[in-house]
Short mmCIF file of C-alpha atoms in Angstrom, two decimals:
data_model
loop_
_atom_site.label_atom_id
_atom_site.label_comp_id
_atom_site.label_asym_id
_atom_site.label_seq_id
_atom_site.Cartn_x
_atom_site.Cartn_y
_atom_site.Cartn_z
CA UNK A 1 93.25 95.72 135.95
CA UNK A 2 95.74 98.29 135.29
CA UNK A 3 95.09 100.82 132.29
CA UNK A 4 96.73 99.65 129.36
CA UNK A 5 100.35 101.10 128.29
CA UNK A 6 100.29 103.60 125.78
CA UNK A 7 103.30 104.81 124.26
CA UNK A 8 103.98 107.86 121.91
CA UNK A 9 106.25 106.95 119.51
CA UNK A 10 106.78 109.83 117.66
CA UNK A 11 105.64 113.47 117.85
CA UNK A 12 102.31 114.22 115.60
CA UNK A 13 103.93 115.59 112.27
CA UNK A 14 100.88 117.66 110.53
CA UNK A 15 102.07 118.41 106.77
CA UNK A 16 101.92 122.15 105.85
CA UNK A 17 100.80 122.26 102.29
CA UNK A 18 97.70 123.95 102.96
CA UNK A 19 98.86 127.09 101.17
CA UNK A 20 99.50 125.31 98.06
CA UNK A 21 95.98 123.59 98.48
CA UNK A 22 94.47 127.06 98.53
CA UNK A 23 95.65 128.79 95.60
CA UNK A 24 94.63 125.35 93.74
CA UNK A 25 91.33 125.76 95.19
CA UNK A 26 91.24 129.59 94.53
CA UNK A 27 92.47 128.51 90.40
CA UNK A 28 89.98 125.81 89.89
CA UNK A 29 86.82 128.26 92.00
CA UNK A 30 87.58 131.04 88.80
CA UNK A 31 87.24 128.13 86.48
CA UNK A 32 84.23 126.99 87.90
CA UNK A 33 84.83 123.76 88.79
CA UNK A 34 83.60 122.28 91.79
CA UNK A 35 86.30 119.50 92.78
CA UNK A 36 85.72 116.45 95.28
CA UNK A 37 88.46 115.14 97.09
CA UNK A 38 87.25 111.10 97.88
CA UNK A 39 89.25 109.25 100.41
CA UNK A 40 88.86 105.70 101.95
CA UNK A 41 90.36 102.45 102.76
CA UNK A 42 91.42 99.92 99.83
CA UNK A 43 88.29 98.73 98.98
CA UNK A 44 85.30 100.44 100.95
CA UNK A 45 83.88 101.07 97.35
CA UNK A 46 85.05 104.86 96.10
CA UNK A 47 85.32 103.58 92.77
CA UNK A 48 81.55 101.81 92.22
CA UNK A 49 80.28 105.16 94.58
CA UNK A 50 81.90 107.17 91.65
CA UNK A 51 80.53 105.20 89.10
CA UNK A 52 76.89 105.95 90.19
CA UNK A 53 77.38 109.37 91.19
CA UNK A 54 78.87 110.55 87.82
CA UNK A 55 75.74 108.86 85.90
CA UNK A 56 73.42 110.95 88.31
CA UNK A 57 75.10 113.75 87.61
CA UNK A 58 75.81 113.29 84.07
CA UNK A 59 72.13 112.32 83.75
CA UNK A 60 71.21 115.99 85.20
CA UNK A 61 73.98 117.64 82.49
CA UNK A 62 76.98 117.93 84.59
CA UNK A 63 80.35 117.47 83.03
CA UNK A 64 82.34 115.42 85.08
CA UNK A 65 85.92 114.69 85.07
CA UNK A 66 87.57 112.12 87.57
CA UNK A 67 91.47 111.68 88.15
CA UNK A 68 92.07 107.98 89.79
CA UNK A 69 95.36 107.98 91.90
CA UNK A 70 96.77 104.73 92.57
CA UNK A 71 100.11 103.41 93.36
CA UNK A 72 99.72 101.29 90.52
CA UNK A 73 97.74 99.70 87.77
CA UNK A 74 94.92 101.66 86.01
CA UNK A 75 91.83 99.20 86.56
CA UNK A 76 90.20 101.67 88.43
CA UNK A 77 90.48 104.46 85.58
CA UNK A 78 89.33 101.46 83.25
CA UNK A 79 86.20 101.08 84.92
CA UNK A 80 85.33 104.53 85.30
CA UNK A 81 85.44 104.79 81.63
CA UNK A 82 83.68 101.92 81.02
CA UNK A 83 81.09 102.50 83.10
CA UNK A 84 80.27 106.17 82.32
CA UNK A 85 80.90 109.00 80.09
CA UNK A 86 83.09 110.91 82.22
CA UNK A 87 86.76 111.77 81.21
CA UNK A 88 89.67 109.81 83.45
CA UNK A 89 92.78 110.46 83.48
CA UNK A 90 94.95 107.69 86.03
CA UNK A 91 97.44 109.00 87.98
CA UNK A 92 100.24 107.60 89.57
CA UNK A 93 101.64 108.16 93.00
CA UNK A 94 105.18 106.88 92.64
CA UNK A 95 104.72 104.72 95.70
CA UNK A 96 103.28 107.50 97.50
CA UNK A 97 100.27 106.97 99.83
CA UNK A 98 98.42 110.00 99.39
CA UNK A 99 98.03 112.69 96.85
CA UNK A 100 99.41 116.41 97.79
CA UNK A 101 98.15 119.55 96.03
CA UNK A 102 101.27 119.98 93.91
CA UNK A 103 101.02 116.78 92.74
CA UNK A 104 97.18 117.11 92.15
CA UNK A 105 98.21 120.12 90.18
CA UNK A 106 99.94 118.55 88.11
CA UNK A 107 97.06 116.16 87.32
CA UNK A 108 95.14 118.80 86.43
CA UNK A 109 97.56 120.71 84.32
CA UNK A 110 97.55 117.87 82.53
CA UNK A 111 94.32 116.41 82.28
CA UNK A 112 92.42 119.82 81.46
CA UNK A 113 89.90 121.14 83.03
CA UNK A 114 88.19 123.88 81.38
CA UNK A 115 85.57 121.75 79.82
CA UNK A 116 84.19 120.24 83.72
CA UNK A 117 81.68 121.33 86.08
CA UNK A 118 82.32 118.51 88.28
CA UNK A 119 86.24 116.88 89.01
CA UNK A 120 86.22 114.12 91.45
CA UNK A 121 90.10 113.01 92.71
CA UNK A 122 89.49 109.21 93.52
CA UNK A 123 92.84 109.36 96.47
CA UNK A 124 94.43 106.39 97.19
CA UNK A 125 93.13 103.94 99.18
CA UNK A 126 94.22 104.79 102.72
CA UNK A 127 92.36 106.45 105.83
CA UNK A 128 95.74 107.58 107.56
CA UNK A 129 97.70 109.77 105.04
CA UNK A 130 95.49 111.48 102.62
CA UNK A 131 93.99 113.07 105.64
CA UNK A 132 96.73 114.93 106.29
CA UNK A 133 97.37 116.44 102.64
CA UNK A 134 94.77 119.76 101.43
CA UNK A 135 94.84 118.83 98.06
CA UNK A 136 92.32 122.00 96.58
CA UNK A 137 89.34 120.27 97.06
CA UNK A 138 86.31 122.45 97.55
CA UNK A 139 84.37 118.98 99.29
CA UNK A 140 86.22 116.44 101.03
CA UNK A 141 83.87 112.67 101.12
CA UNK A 142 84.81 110.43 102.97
CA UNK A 143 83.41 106.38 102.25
CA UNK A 144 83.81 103.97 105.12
CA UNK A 145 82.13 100.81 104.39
CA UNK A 146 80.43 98.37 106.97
CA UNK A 147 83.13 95.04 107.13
CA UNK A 148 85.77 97.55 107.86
CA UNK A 149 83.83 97.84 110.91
CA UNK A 150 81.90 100.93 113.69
CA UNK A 151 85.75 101.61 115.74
CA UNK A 152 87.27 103.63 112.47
CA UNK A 153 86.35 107.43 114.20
CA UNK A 154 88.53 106.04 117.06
CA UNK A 155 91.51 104.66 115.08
CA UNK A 156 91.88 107.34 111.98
CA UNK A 157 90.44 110.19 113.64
CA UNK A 158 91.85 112.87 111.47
CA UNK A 159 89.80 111.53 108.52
CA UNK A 160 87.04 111.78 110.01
CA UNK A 161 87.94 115.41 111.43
CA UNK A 162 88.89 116.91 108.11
CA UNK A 163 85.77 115.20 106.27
CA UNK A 164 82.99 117.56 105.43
CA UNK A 165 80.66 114.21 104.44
CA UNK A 166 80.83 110.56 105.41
CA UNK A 167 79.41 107.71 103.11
CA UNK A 168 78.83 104.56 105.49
CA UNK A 169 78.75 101.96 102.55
CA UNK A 170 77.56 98.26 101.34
CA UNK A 171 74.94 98.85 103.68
CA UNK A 172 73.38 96.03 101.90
CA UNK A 173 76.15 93.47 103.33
CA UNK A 174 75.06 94.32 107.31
CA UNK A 175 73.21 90.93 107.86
CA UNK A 176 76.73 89.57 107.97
CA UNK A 177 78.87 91.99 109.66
CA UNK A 178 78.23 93.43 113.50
CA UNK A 179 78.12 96.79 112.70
CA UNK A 180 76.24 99.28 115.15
CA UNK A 181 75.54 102.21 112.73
CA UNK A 182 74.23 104.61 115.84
CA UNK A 183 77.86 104.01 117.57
CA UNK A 184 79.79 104.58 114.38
CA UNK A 185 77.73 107.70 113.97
CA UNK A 186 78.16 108.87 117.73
CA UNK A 187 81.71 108.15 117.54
CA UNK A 188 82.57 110.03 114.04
CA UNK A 189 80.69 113.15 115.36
CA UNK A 190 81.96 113.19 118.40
CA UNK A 191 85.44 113.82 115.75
CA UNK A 192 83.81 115.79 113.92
CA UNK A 193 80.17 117.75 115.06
CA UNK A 194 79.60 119.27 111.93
CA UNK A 195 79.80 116.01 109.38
CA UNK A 196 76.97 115.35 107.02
CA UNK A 197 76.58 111.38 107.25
CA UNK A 198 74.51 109.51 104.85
CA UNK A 199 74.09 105.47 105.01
CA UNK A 200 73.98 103.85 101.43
CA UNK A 201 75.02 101.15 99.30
CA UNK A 202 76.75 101.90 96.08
CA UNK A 203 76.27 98.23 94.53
CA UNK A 204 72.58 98.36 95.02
CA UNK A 205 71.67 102.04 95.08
CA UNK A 206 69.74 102.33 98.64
CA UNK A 207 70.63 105.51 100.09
CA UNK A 208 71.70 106.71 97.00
CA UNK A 209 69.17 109.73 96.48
CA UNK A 210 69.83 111.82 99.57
CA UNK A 211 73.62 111.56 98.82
CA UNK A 212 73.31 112.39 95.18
CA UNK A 213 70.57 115.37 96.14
CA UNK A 214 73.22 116.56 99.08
CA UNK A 215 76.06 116.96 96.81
CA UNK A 216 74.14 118.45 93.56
CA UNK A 217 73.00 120.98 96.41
CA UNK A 218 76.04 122.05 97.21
CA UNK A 219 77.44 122.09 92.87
CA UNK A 220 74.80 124.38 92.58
CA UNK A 221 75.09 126.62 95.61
CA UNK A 222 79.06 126.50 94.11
CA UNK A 223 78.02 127.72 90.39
CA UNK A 224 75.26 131.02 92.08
CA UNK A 225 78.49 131.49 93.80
CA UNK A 226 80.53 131.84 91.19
CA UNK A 227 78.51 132.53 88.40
CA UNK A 228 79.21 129.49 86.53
CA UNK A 229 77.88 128.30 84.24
CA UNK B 1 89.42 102.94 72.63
CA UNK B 2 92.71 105.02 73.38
CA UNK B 3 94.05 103.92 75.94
CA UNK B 4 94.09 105.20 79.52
CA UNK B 5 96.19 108.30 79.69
CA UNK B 6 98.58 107.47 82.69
CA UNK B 7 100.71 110.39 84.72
CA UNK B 8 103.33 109.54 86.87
CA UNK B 9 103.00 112.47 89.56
CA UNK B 10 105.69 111.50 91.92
CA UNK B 11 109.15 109.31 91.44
CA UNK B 12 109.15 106.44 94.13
CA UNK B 13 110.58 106.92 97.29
CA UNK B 14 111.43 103.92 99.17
CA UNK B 15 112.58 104.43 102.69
CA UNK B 16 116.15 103.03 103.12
CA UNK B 17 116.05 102.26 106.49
CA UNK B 18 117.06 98.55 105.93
CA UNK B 19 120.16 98.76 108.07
CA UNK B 20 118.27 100.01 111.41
CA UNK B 21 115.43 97.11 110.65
CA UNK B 22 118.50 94.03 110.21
CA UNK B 23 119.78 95.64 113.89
CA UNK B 24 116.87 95.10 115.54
CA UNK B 25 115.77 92.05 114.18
CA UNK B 26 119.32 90.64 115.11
CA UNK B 27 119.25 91.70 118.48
CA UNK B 28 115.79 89.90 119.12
CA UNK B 29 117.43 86.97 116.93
CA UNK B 30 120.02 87.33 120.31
CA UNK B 31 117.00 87.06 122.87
CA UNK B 32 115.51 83.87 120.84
CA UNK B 33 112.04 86.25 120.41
CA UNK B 34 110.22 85.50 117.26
CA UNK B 35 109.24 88.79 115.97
CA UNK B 36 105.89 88.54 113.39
CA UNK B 37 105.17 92.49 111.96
CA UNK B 38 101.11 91.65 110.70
CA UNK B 39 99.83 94.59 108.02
CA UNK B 40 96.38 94.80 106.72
CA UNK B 41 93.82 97.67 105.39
CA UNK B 42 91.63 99.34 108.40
CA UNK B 43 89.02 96.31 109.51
CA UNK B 44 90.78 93.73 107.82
CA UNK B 45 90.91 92.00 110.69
CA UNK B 46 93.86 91.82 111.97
CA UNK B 47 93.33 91.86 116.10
CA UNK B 48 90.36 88.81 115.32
CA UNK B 49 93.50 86.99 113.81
CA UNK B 50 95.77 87.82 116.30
CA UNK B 51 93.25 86.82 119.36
CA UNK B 52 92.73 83.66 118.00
CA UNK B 53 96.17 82.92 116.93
CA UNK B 54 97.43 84.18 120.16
CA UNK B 55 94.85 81.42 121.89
CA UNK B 56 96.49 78.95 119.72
CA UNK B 57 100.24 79.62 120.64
CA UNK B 58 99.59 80.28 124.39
CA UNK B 59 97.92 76.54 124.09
CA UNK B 60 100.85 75.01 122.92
CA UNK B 61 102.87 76.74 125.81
CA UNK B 62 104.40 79.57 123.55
CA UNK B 63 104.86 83.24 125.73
CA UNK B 64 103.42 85.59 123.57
CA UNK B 65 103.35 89.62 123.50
CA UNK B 66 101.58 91.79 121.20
CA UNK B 67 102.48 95.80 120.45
CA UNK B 68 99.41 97.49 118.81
CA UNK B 69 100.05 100.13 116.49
CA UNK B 70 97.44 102.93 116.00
CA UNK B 71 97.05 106.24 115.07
CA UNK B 72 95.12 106.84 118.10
CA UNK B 73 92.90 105.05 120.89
CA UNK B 74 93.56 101.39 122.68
CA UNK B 75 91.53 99.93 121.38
CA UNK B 76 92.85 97.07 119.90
CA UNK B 77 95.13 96.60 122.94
CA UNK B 78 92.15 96.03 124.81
CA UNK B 79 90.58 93.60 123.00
CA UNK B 80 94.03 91.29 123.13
CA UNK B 81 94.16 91.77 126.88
CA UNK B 82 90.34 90.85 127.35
CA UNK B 83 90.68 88.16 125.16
CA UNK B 84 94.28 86.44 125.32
CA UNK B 85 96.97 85.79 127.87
CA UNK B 86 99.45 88.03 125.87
CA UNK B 87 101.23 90.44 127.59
CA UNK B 88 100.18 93.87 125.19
CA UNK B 89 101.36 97.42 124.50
CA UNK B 90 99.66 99.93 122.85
CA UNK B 91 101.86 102.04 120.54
CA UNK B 92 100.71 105.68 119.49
CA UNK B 93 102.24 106.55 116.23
CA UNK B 94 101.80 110.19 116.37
CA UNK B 95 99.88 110.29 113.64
CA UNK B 96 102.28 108.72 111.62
CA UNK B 97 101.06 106.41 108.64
CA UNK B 98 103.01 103.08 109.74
CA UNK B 99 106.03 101.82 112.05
CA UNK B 100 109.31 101.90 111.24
CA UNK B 101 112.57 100.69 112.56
CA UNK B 102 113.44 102.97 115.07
CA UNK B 103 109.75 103.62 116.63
CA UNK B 104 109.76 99.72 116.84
CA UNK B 105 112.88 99.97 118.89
CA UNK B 106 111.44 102.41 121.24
CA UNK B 107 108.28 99.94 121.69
CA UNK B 108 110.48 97.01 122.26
CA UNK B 109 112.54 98.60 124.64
CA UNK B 110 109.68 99.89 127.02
CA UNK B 111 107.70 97.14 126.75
CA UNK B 112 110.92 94.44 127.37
CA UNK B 113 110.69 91.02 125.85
CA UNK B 114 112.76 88.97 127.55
CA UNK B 115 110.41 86.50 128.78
CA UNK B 116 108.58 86.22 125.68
CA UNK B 117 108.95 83.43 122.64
CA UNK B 118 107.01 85.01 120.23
CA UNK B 119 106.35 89.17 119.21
CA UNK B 120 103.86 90.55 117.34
CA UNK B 121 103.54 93.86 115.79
CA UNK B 122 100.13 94.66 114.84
CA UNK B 123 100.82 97.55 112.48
CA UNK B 124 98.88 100.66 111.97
CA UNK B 125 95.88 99.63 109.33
CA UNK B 126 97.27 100.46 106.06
CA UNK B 127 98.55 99.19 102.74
CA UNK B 128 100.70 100.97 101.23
CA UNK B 129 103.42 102.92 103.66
CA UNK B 130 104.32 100.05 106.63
CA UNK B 131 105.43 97.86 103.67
CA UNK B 132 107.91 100.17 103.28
CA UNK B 133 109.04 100.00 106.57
CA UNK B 134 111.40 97.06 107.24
CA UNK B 135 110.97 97.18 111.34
CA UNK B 136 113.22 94.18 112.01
CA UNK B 137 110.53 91.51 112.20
CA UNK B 138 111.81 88.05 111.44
CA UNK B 139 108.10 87.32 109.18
CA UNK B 140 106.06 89.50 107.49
CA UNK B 141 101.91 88.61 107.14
CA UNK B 142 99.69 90.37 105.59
CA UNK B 143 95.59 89.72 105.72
CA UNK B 144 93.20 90.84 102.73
CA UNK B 145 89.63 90.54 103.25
CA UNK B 146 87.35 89.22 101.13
CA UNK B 147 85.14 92.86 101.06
CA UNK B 148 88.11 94.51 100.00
CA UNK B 149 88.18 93.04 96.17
CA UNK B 150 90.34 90.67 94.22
CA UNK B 151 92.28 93.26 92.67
CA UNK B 152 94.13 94.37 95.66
CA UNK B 153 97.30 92.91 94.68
CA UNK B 154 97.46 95.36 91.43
CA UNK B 155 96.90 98.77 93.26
CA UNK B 156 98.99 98.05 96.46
CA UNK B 157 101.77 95.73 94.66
CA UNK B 158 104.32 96.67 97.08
CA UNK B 159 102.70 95.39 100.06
CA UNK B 160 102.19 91.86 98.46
CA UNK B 161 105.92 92.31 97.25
CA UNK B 162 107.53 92.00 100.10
CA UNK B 163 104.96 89.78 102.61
CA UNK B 164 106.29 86.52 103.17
CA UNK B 165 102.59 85.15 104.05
CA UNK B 166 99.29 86.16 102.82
CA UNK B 167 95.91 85.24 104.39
CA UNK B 168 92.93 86.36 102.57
CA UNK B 169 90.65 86.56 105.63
CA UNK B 170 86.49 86.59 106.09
CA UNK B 171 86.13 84.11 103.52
CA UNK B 172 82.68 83.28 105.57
CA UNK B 173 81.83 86.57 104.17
CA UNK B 174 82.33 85.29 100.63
CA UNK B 175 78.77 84.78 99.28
CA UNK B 176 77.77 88.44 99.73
CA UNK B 177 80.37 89.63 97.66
CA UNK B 178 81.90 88.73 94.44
CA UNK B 179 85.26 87.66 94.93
CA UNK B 180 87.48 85.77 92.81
CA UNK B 181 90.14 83.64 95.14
CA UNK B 182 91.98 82.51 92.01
CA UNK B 183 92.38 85.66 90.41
CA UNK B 184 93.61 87.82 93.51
CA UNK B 185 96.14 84.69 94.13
CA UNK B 186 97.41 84.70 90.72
CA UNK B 187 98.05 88.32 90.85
CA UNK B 188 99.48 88.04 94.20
CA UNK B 189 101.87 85.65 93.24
CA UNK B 190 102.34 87.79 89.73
CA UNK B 191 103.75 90.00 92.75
CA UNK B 192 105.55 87.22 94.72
CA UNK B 193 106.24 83.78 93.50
CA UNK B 194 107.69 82.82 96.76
CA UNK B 195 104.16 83.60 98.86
CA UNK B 196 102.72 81.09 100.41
CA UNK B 197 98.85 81.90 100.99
CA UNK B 198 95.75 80.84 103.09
CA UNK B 199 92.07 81.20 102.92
CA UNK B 200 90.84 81.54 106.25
CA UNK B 201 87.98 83.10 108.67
CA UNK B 202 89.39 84.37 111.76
CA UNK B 203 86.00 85.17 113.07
CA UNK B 204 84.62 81.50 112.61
CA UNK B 205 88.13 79.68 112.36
CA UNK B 206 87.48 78.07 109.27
CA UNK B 207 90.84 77.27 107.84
CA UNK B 208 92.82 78.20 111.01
CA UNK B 209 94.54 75.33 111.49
CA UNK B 210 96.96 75.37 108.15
CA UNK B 211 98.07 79.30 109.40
CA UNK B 212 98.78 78.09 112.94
CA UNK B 213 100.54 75.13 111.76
CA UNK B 214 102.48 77.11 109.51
CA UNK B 215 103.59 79.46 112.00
CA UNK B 216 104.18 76.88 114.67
CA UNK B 217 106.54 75.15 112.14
CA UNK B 218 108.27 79.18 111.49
CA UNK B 219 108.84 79.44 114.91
CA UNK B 220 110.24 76.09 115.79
CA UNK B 221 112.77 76.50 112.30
CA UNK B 222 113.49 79.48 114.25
CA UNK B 223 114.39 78.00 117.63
CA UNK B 224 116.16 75.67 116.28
CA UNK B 225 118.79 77.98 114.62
CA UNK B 226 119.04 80.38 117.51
CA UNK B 227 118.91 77.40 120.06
CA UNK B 228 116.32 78.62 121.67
CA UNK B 229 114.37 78.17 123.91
#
């Protein structure tokens, strides 16, 4: 058969707002808090993840803070509250698909930091755009969840390239979806050789220990860095 | 409680390139082609639907061709080919978030659709931007999957806003996860009184028959009006 027809429809159009990411990143590093950038598709789970990361860490005496950024509604900030002690703030993207660092920036200008060890940004639910945006993040996560399926590292590469960790989650629901976890993992760091990959399940907690001990290991190498707190 | 502190970061943009997307869809109005633009989240499952769709169409004698819009790889395209009679294109974005008009054009034009009855777009995996995006198809569908969560249709309003069908797919997958059909279509048609929705497995074909017969009845309205074929 003859190779299939690919055409380039436009020319690759990287955004350059990594200078503006920095000197957030440089702001928040003299504050001492460590922030998390968490990106996925609408509904691989970043909001339960969040929910049982922030009681881990809340449980070891981090402060956390979380901004949710959604094109709408505020259920996400709801449950976060709910669910935990951290402080939310929601944040809308006027339509936008993807937070930038000026408009992260402004979340944080106006949510307050000062008090947090720990900020998570909850982005919005997307694997294309937020890839492309350095929002000041000292950690970038990445969830991709197992009915979304193992051929994501060959659709949305750049996610997976810019990712320093990716959560493969609701491992708990692969009796009923043909996921091959090896290939997904093969194929992500084949994107991306240096990615930290755990598999876990944020509804039921499997997997959840080496994740939660990964990132507190990296908080803490943050604060000896910085000498907070 | 107080309630949730929301920011509005960003004033909404909406792309106005209405005028380029009511060109194109007249000229394929012109050629008598059917032109369906399908949007989803990443692993929604929108090539499963369009395989078996396809099947259904080329069984009832319709000429079909599919353009498959991704950030990178083929995919998808390969997948139709292997599995359908459709004529396919894969279409590289560039790393851009969605389709619009004018990219669309460029597809159409190099992949010629002339002999065909019906077109689909497959559209890069996302839910917010390509609703945006009017690229000149005569319907709009989109697919949400069961693991993807009920409340969809709060956080991505726009998307549900302006899809004329909505098929909430994987609903084989339903007893793993706790999803509330009722709910997610009252908010969806919160969103859009005018949608007309089906429950469906495209991997199983439970429910198939009510979105092919719905289709088939779209694209004979269609023919009739542009006396075609």
């Amino acid at each position: 058969m003859d190779p299939i027809t690919i055409l380039e429809t436009r020319e690759r159009i990287l955004a350059e707002q990594n200078a503006d990411g920095d000197k957030l990143r440089g702001e928040l590093t003299g504050k001492g808090v460590f922030f998390v950038n968490v990106m996925a598709s609408p509904g691989a789970g970043k909001t339960t993840l969040l929910v049982r990361t922030i009681r881990a860490l809340t449980e070891q005496g981090y402060r956390v803070g979380v901004m949710e950024a959604d094109v709408d509604s505020a259920v996400d900030a709801e449950t976060v509250r709910r669910e935990t002690q951290a402080r939310v703030i929601q944040l809308h993207t006027g339509g936008s698909c993807h937070m930038d660092a000026d408009m992260t920036a402004r979340g944080i200008d106006r949510f307050g930091v000062e008090d947090l060890d720990v900020l998570f940004l909850e982005n919005v639910g997307n694997l294309v755009c937020p890839a492309e945006f350095d929002v000041g993040a000292h950690l970038k996560v990445m969830l991709l969840s197992v009915p979304e399926g193992d051929d994501k590292p060959l659709k949305y590469p750049l996610m997976f390239e810019v990712s320093d960790i990716l959560l493969i989650n609701k491992i708990d629901t692969a009796p009923v979806f043909d996921f091959d976890f090896a290939a997904c993992e093969e194929r992500a760091r084949k994107r991306n050789p240096e990615m930290e990959i755990h598999r876990l399940s944020a509804l039921t907690g499997d997997g959840f220990d080496s994740w939660v001990a990964a990132l507190t290991d990296r908080i803490r190498a943050f604060q000896a860095e910085t000498a907070h707190p």
